[in-house]
Amino acid sequence: RRNRKRMSAVAAVYTIAPWSRSPEQLLAGLRGLHNADEPLAPRPKPESKRIWASIVNESETVVDQAFQEALTRDPERKKRWVVLVDGDRKQLVWIKRAAKRYRVKVTIVLDIIHVIEYLWIAAHAFCGDGNKEAEKYVAQRLLAILQGRSGWVAGGMRRSARSRGLPELRRKRVEKCARYLKNYSRYLRYDRALNDGLPIG
């Protein structure tokens, strides 16, 4: 209704075969390019995918429901559990609590799409809006992050912002991205995730 907005909690649970790929292959796919020198195996399809949303239940309840749904598919806990998140701190707390409660070891991965959004914030601060230089900036930093070098990217942003003497507003945007990469570095191990064939977005 007008002037009445409510947040919904959305969850999805599915089983999927591992799909190993390199950072370069992933980046080429995101950019709609095809690397003939490094052909990519066909992408496996999700199995028994279930998606649901709720504006009635709290997000913590929806997280718990997701774990219960996953347990019906893997009651003996023999599969590898991967949880894709958007970086919400409360969500991370609820996921870790649920994993402990249900005695499941989970691999938490920050959705790469959220990382790309933050890279664009920094790109616009350095390069301006809507130009090829900004696209190149994002592509270069994204490749480094996919290679497991998020700390290097964050540090480089900060040093560059200081050396270029960016205005305060632009510098704050760069810092926002750098802080995001630093704070969530433990969930940005995309080099390992890609090598293991895990979903990252």
PDB file of C-alpha atoms in Angstrom:
ATOM      1  CA  ARG A   1       0.000   0.000   0.000  1.00  0.00           C
ATOM      2  CA  ARG A   2       1.026   3.570  -0.525  1.00  0.00           C
ATOM      3  CA  ASN A   3       3.356   4.862   2.209  1.00  0.00           C
ATOM      4  CA  ARG A   4       3.337   1.422   3.859  1.00  0.00           C
ATOM      5  CA  LYS A   5       6.322  -0.690   2.979  1.00  0.00           C
ATOM      6  CA  ARG A   6       7.347  -3.963   4.566  1.00  0.00           C
ATOM      7  CA  MET A   7      10.491  -5.978   4.090  1.00  0.00           C
ATOM      8  CA  SER A   8      10.134  -9.551   2.941  1.00  0.00           C
ATOM      9  CA  ALA A   9      12.517 -12.367   3.779  1.00  0.00           C
ATOM     10  CA  VAL A  10      13.285 -14.616   0.815  1.00  0.00           C
ATOM     11  CA  ALA A  11      14.974 -18.017   0.897  1.00  0.00           C
ATOM     12  CA  ALA A  12      15.906 -20.607  -1.708  1.00  0.00           C
ATOM     13  CA  VAL A  13      17.155 -24.144  -1.171  1.00  0.00           C
ATOM     14  CA  TYR A  14      18.437 -26.418  -3.928  1.00  0.00           C
ATOM     15  CA  THR A  15      20.950 -29.143  -4.704  1.00  0.00           C
ATOM     16  CA  ILE A  16      23.504 -28.616  -7.454  1.00  0.00           C
ATOM     17  CA  ALA A  17      26.543 -30.476  -8.754  1.00  0.00           C
ATOM     18  CA  PRO A  18      29.971 -28.806  -8.352  1.00  0.00           C
ATOM     19  CA  TRP A  19      30.978 -26.569 -11.258  1.00  0.00           C
ATOM     20  CA  SER A  20      34.644 -25.674 -11.161  1.00  0.00           C
ATOM     21  CA  ARG A  21      35.777 -22.633 -13.139  1.00  0.00           C
ATOM     22  CA  SER A  22      38.590 -20.099 -13.079  1.00  0.00           C
ATOM     23  CA  PRO A  23      38.245 -16.413 -12.135  1.00  0.00           C
ATOM     24  CA  GLU A  24      38.999 -15.518 -15.758  1.00  0.00           C
ATOM     25  CA  GLN A  25      36.226 -17.807 -17.024  1.00  0.00           C
ATOM     26  CA  LEU A  26      33.723 -16.344 -14.592  1.00  0.00           C
ATOM     27  CA  LEU A  27      34.604 -12.768 -15.458  1.00  0.00           C
ATOM     28  CA  ALA A  28      34.347 -13.530 -19.184  1.00  0.00           C
ATOM     29  CA  GLY A  29      30.900 -15.029 -18.604  1.00  0.00           C
ATOM     30  CA  LEU A  30      29.738 -11.980 -16.644  1.00  0.00           C
ATOM     31  CA  ARG A  31      30.862  -9.747 -19.505  1.00  0.00           C
ATOM     32  CA  GLY A  32      29.163 -11.941 -22.103  1.00  0.00           C
ATOM     33  CA  LEU A  33      32.454 -13.017 -23.633  1.00  0.00           C
ATOM     34  CA  HIS A  34      33.607 -16.474 -24.706  1.00  0.00           C
ATOM     35  CA  ASN A  35      37.147 -17.658 -24.079  1.00  0.00           C
ATOM     36  CA  ALA A  36      38.013 -20.147 -26.813  1.00  0.00           C
ATOM     37  CA  ASP A  37      41.357 -20.920 -25.158  1.00  0.00           C
ATOM     38  CA  GLU A  38      39.692 -21.977 -21.915  1.00  0.00           C
ATOM     39  CA  PRO A  39      36.347 -23.660 -22.703  1.00  0.00           C
ATOM     40  CA  LEU A  40      33.933 -23.951 -19.806  1.00  0.00           C
ATOM     41  CA  ALA A  41      32.062 -27.146 -18.974  1.00  0.00           C
ATOM     42  CA  PRO A  42      28.257 -26.929 -19.214  1.00  0.00           C
ATOM     43  CA  ARG A  43      26.699 -25.331 -16.160  1.00  0.00           C
ATOM     44  CA  PRO A  44      24.791 -27.860 -14.007  1.00  0.00           C
ATOM     45  CA  LYS A  45      21.145 -27.167 -13.270  1.00  0.00           C
ATOM     46  CA  PRO A  46      19.742 -26.800  -9.756  1.00  0.00           C
ATOM     47  CA  GLU A  47      17.723 -29.775  -8.563  1.00  0.00           C
ATOM     48  CA  SER A  48      14.540 -29.658  -6.475  1.00  0.00           C
ATOM     49  CA  LYS A  49      14.746 -25.909  -6.084  1.00  0.00           C
ATOM     50  CA  ARG A  50      12.306 -24.374  -3.634  1.00  0.00           C
ATOM     51  CA  ILE A  51      11.898 -20.621  -3.188  1.00  0.00           C
ATOM     52  CA  TRP A  52       9.632 -18.899  -0.705  1.00  0.00           C
ATOM     53  CA  ALA A  53       9.172 -15.488   0.857  1.00  0.00           C
ATOM     54  CA  SER A  54       7.450 -14.154   3.925  1.00  0.00           C
ATOM     55  CA  ILE A  55       6.436 -10.751   5.223  1.00  0.00           C
ATOM     56  CA  VAL A  56       4.797 -12.354   8.255  1.00  0.00           C
ATOM     57  CA  ASN A  57       7.693 -14.311   9.724  1.00  0.00           C
ATOM     58  CA  GLU A  58      10.881 -12.701  10.948  1.00  0.00           C
ATOM     59  CA  SER A  59      13.980 -13.251   8.819  1.00  0.00           C
ATOM     60  CA  GLU A  60      15.451 -15.447  11.544  1.00  0.00           C
ATOM     61  CA  THR A  61      12.470 -17.773  11.204  1.00  0.00           C
ATOM     62  CA  VAL A  62      12.934 -17.968   7.440  1.00  0.00           C
ATOM     63  CA  VAL A  63      16.612 -18.859   7.919  1.00  0.00           C
ATOM     64  CA  ASP A  64      15.564 -21.629  10.293  1.00  0.00           C
ATOM     65  CA  GLN A  65      13.014 -22.874   7.747  1.00  0.00           C
ATOM     66  CA  ALA A  66      15.751 -23.000   5.098  1.00  0.00           C
ATOM     67  CA  PHE A  67      17.897 -25.210   7.307  1.00  0.00           C
ATOM     68  CA  GLN A  68      14.940 -27.484   8.026  1.00  0.00           C
ATOM     69  CA  GLU A  69      14.216 -27.773   4.302  1.00  0.00           C
ATOM     70  CA  ALA A  70      17.854 -28.591   3.582  1.00  0.00           C
ATOM     71  CA  LEU A  71      17.876 -31.254   6.292  1.00  0.00           C
ATOM     72  CA  THR A  72      15.000 -33.083   4.613  1.00  0.00           C
ATOM     73  CA  ARG A  73      17.278 -33.447   1.561  1.00  0.00           C
ATOM     74  CA  ASP A  74      20.413 -34.346   3.503  1.00  0.00           C
ATOM     75  CA  PRO A  75      19.351 -35.801   6.868  1.00  0.00           C
ATOM     76  CA  GLU A  76      22.704 -37.547   7.354  1.00  0.00           C
ATOM     77  CA  ARG A  77      24.574 -34.318   6.616  1.00  0.00           C
ATOM     78  CA  LYS A  78      26.858 -35.902   4.030  1.00  0.00           C
ATOM     79  CA  LYS A  79      26.662 -33.144   1.399  1.00  0.00           C
ATOM     80  CA  ARG A  80      28.545 -29.876   1.424  1.00  0.00           C
ATOM     81  CA  TRP A  81      26.317 -27.027   2.578  1.00  0.00           C
ATOM     82  CA  VAL A  82      26.892 -23.613   1.011  1.00  0.00           C
ATOM     83  CA  VAL A  83      24.997 -20.535   2.168  1.00  0.00           C
ATOM     84  CA  LEU A  84      24.936 -17.491  -0.098  1.00  0.00           C
ATOM     85  CA  VAL A  85      24.323 -14.237   1.782  1.00  0.00           C
ATOM     86  CA  ASP A  86      23.937 -10.553   1.008  1.00  0.00           C
ATOM     87  CA  GLY A  87      26.126  -9.326   3.885  1.00  0.00           C
ATOM     88  CA  ASP A  88      23.436  -8.441   6.415  1.00  0.00           C
ATOM     89  CA  ARG A  89      25.119  -8.868   9.817  1.00  0.00           C
ATOM     90  CA  LYS A  90      21.995 -10.127  11.577  1.00  0.00           C
ATOM     91  CA  GLN A  91      21.506 -12.665   8.816  1.00  0.00           C
ATOM     92  CA  LEU A  92      25.031 -13.969   9.377  1.00  0.00           C
ATOM     93  CA  VAL A  93      24.371 -14.355  13.104  1.00  0.00           C
ATOM     94  CA  TRP A  94      21.133 -16.281  12.437  1.00  0.00           C
ATOM     95  CA  ILE A  95      22.845 -18.567   9.920  1.00  0.00           C
ATOM     96  CA  LYS A  96      25.661 -19.410  12.322  1.00  0.00           C
ATOM     97  CA  ARG A  97      23.166 -20.070  15.123  1.00  0.00           C
ATOM     98  CA  ALA A  98      21.104 -22.356  12.898  1.00  0.00           C
ATOM     99  CA  ALA A  99      24.205 -24.218  11.728  1.00  0.00           C
ATOM    100  CA  LYS A 100      25.193 -24.841  15.344  1.00  0.00           C
ATOM    101  CA  ARG A 101      21.666 -25.819  16.360  1.00  0.00           C
ATOM    102  CA  TYR A 102      21.298 -28.340  13.527  1.00  0.00           C
ATOM    103  CA  ARG A 103      24.930 -29.503  13.798  1.00  0.00           C
ATOM    104  CA  VAL A 104      25.773 -28.646  10.203  1.00  0.00           C
ATOM    105  CA  LYS A 105      29.062 -27.326   8.870  1.00  0.00           C
ATOM    106  CA  VAL A 106      28.355 -24.554   6.379  1.00  0.00           C
ATOM    107  CA  THR A 107      30.489 -22.612   3.918  1.00  0.00           C
ATOM    108  CA  ILE A 108      29.283 -19.003   3.844  1.00  0.00           C
ATOM    109  CA  VAL A 109      29.839 -17.087   0.598  1.00  0.00           C
ATOM    110  CA  LEU A 110      28.967 -13.444   0.009  1.00  0.00           C
ATOM    111  CA  ASP A 111      26.951 -13.061  -3.190  1.00  0.00           C
ATOM    112  CA  ILE A 112      29.324 -11.678  -5.831  1.00  0.00           C
ATOM    113  CA  ILE A 113      26.577  -9.397  -7.195  1.00  0.00           C
ATOM    114  CA  HIS A 114      26.660  -7.357  -3.974  1.00  0.00           C
ATOM    115  CA  VAL A 115      30.436  -7.031  -4.261  1.00  0.00           C
ATOM    116  CA  ILE A 116      30.100  -5.769  -7.835  1.00  0.00           C
ATOM    117  CA  GLU A 117      27.615  -3.120  -6.685  1.00  0.00           C
ATOM    118  CA  TYR A 118      30.183  -1.779  -4.216  1.00  0.00           C
ATOM    119  CA  LEU A 119      32.929  -1.823  -6.842  1.00  0.00           C
ATOM    120  CA  TRP A 120      30.767   0.402  -9.023  1.00  0.00           C
ATOM    121  CA  ILE A 121      30.459   2.890  -6.144  1.00  0.00           C
ATOM    122  CA  ALA A 122      34.252   3.164  -6.048  1.00  0.00           C
ATOM    123  CA  ALA A 123      34.514   3.238  -9.841  1.00  0.00           C
ATOM    124  CA  HIS A 124      32.154   6.201 -10.080  1.00  0.00           C
ATOM    125  CA  ALA A 125      34.147   8.014  -7.403  1.00  0.00           C
ATOM    126  CA  PHE A 126      37.392   7.570  -9.349  1.00  0.00           C
ATOM    127  CA  CYS A 127      36.211   7.642 -12.962  1.00  0.00           C
ATOM    128  CA  GLY A 128      32.821   9.338 -13.079  1.00  0.00           C
ATOM    129  CA  ASP A 129      29.588   7.785 -14.318  1.00  0.00           C
ATOM    130  CA  GLY A 130      28.859   5.738 -17.417  1.00  0.00           C
ATOM    131  CA  ASN A 131      32.209   5.499 -19.175  1.00  0.00           C
ATOM    132  CA  LYS A 132      34.584   2.787 -20.371  1.00  0.00           C
ATOM    133  CA  GLU A 133      37.190   3.741 -17.798  1.00  0.00           C
ATOM    134  CA  ALA A 134      34.768   2.895 -14.986  1.00  0.00           C
ATOM    135  CA  GLU A 135      33.957  -0.448 -16.624  1.00  0.00           C
ATOM    136  CA  LYS A 136      37.659  -1.260 -16.882  1.00  0.00           C
ATOM    137  CA  TYR A 137      38.182  -0.260 -13.245  1.00  0.00           C
ATOM    138  CA  VAL A 138      35.446  -2.635 -12.064  1.00  0.00           C
ATOM    139  CA  ALA A 139      36.630  -5.509 -14.267  1.00  0.00           C
ATOM    140  CA  GLN A 140      40.228  -5.269 -13.023  1.00  0.00           C
ATOM    141  CA  ARG A 141      39.289  -5.131  -9.327  1.00  0.00           C
ATOM    142  CA  LEU A 142      36.678  -7.842  -9.706  1.00  0.00           C
ATOM    143  CA  LEU A 143      39.218 -10.205 -11.260  1.00  0.00           C
ATOM    144  CA  ALA A 144      41.597  -9.581  -8.351  1.00  0.00           C
ATOM    145  CA  ILE A 145      38.805 -10.285  -5.845  1.00  0.00           C
ATOM    146  CA  LEU A 146      37.864 -13.489  -7.661  1.00  0.00           C
ATOM    147  CA  GLN A 147      41.531 -14.477  -7.361  1.00  0.00           C
ATOM    148  CA  GLY A 148      41.288 -14.101  -3.580  1.00  0.00           C
ATOM    149  CA  ARG A 149      42.909 -10.656  -3.273  1.00  0.00           C
ATOM    150  CA  SER A 150      40.098  -8.580  -1.749  1.00  0.00           C
ATOM    151  CA  GLY A 151      42.449  -7.119   0.907  1.00  0.00           C
ATOM    152  CA  TRP A 152      44.860  -5.949  -1.800  1.00  0.00           C
ATOM    153  CA  VAL A 153      41.974  -4.297  -3.677  1.00  0.00           C
ATOM    154  CA  ALA A 154      40.703  -2.508  -0.554  1.00  0.00           C
ATOM    155  CA  GLY A 155      44.174  -1.235   0.359  1.00  0.00           C
ATOM    156  CA  GLY A 156      44.820  -0.056  -3.182  1.00  0.00           C
ATOM    157  CA  MET A 157      41.574   1.905  -3.241  1.00  0.00           C
ATOM    158  CA  ARG A 158      42.459   3.745  -0.068  1.00  0.00           C
ATOM    159  CA  ARG A 159      45.997   4.575  -1.203  1.00  0.00           C
ATOM    160  CA  SER A 160      44.741   5.770  -4.586  1.00  0.00           C
ATOM    161  CA  ALA A 161      42.067   7.971  -3.003  1.00  0.00           C
ATOM    162  CA  ARG A 162      44.732   9.664  -0.840  1.00  0.00           C
ATOM    163  CA  SER A 163      47.297  10.064  -3.602  1.00  0.00           C
ATOM    164  CA  ARG A 164      44.768  11.531  -6.016  1.00  0.00           C
ATOM    165  CA  GLY A 165      43.427  13.934  -3.415  1.00  0.00           C
ATOM    166  CA  LEU A 166      39.800  13.054  -4.101  1.00  0.00           C
ATOM    167  CA  PRO A 167      37.136  15.435  -2.740  1.00  0.00           C
ATOM    168  CA  GLU A 168      35.638  14.365   0.591  1.00  0.00           C
ATOM    169  CA  LEU A 169      32.370  13.003  -0.832  1.00  0.00           C
ATOM    170  CA  ARG A 170      34.166  10.816  -3.387  1.00  0.00           C
ATOM    171  CA  ARG A 171      36.687   9.702  -0.802  1.00  0.00           C
ATOM    172  CA  LYS A 172      33.832   8.573   1.465  1.00  0.00           C
ATOM    173  CA  ARG A 173      32.409   6.470  -1.361  1.00  0.00           C
ATOM    174  CA  VAL A 174      35.762   4.793  -1.894  1.00  0.00           C
ATOM    175  CA  GLU A 175      36.081   4.173   1.830  1.00  0.00           C
ATOM    176  CA  LYS A 176      32.610   2.636   1.890  1.00  0.00           C
ATOM    177  CA  CYS A 177      33.680   0.047  -0.682  1.00  0.00           C
ATOM    178  CA  ALA A 178      37.080  -0.594   0.912  1.00  0.00           C
ATOM    179  CA  ARG A 179      35.518  -1.069   4.358  1.00  0.00           C
ATOM    180  CA  TYR A 180      32.957  -3.488   2.910  1.00  0.00           C
ATOM    181  CA  LEU A 181      35.709  -5.608   1.342  1.00  0.00           C
ATOM    182  CA  LYS A 182      37.722  -5.616   4.573  1.00  0.00           C
ATOM    183  CA  ASN A 183      34.788  -6.389   6.867  1.00  0.00           C
ATOM    184  CA  TYR A 184      33.601  -9.349   4.809  1.00  0.00           C
ATOM    185  CA  SER A 185      36.963 -10.681   3.636  1.00  0.00           C
ATOM    186  CA  ARG A 186      36.389 -14.092   5.262  1.00  0.00           C
ATOM    187  CA  TYR A 187      33.359 -14.580   2.990  1.00  0.00           C
ATOM    188  CA  LEU A 188      35.153 -13.408  -0.178  1.00  0.00           C
ATOM    189  CA  ARG A 189      37.362 -16.443  -0.741  1.00  0.00           C
ATOM    190  CA  TYR A 190      36.126 -16.824  -4.274  1.00  0.00           C
ATOM    191  CA  ASP A 191      39.340 -18.451  -5.487  1.00  0.00           C
ATOM    192  CA  ARG A 192      38.634 -21.430  -3.214  1.00  0.00           C
ATOM    193  CA  ALA A 193      34.915 -21.425  -3.964  1.00  0.00           C
ATOM    194  CA  LEU A 194      35.455 -21.427  -7.732  1.00  0.00           C
ATOM    195  CA  ASN A 195      38.064 -24.160  -7.521  1.00  0.00           C
ATOM    196  CA  ASP A 196      35.681 -26.280  -5.420  1.00  0.00           C
ATOM    197  CA  GLY A 197      32.823 -25.674  -7.864  1.00  0.00           C
ATOM    198  CA  LEU A 198      30.619 -23.763  -5.426  1.00  0.00           C
ATOM    199  CA  PRO A 199      27.974 -21.198  -6.396  1.00  0.00           C
ATOM    200  CA  ILE A 200      28.991 -17.613  -5.654  1.00  0.00           C
ATOM    201  CA  GLY A 201      25.950 -15.688  -6.825  1.00  0.00           C
TER     202      GLY A 201
END
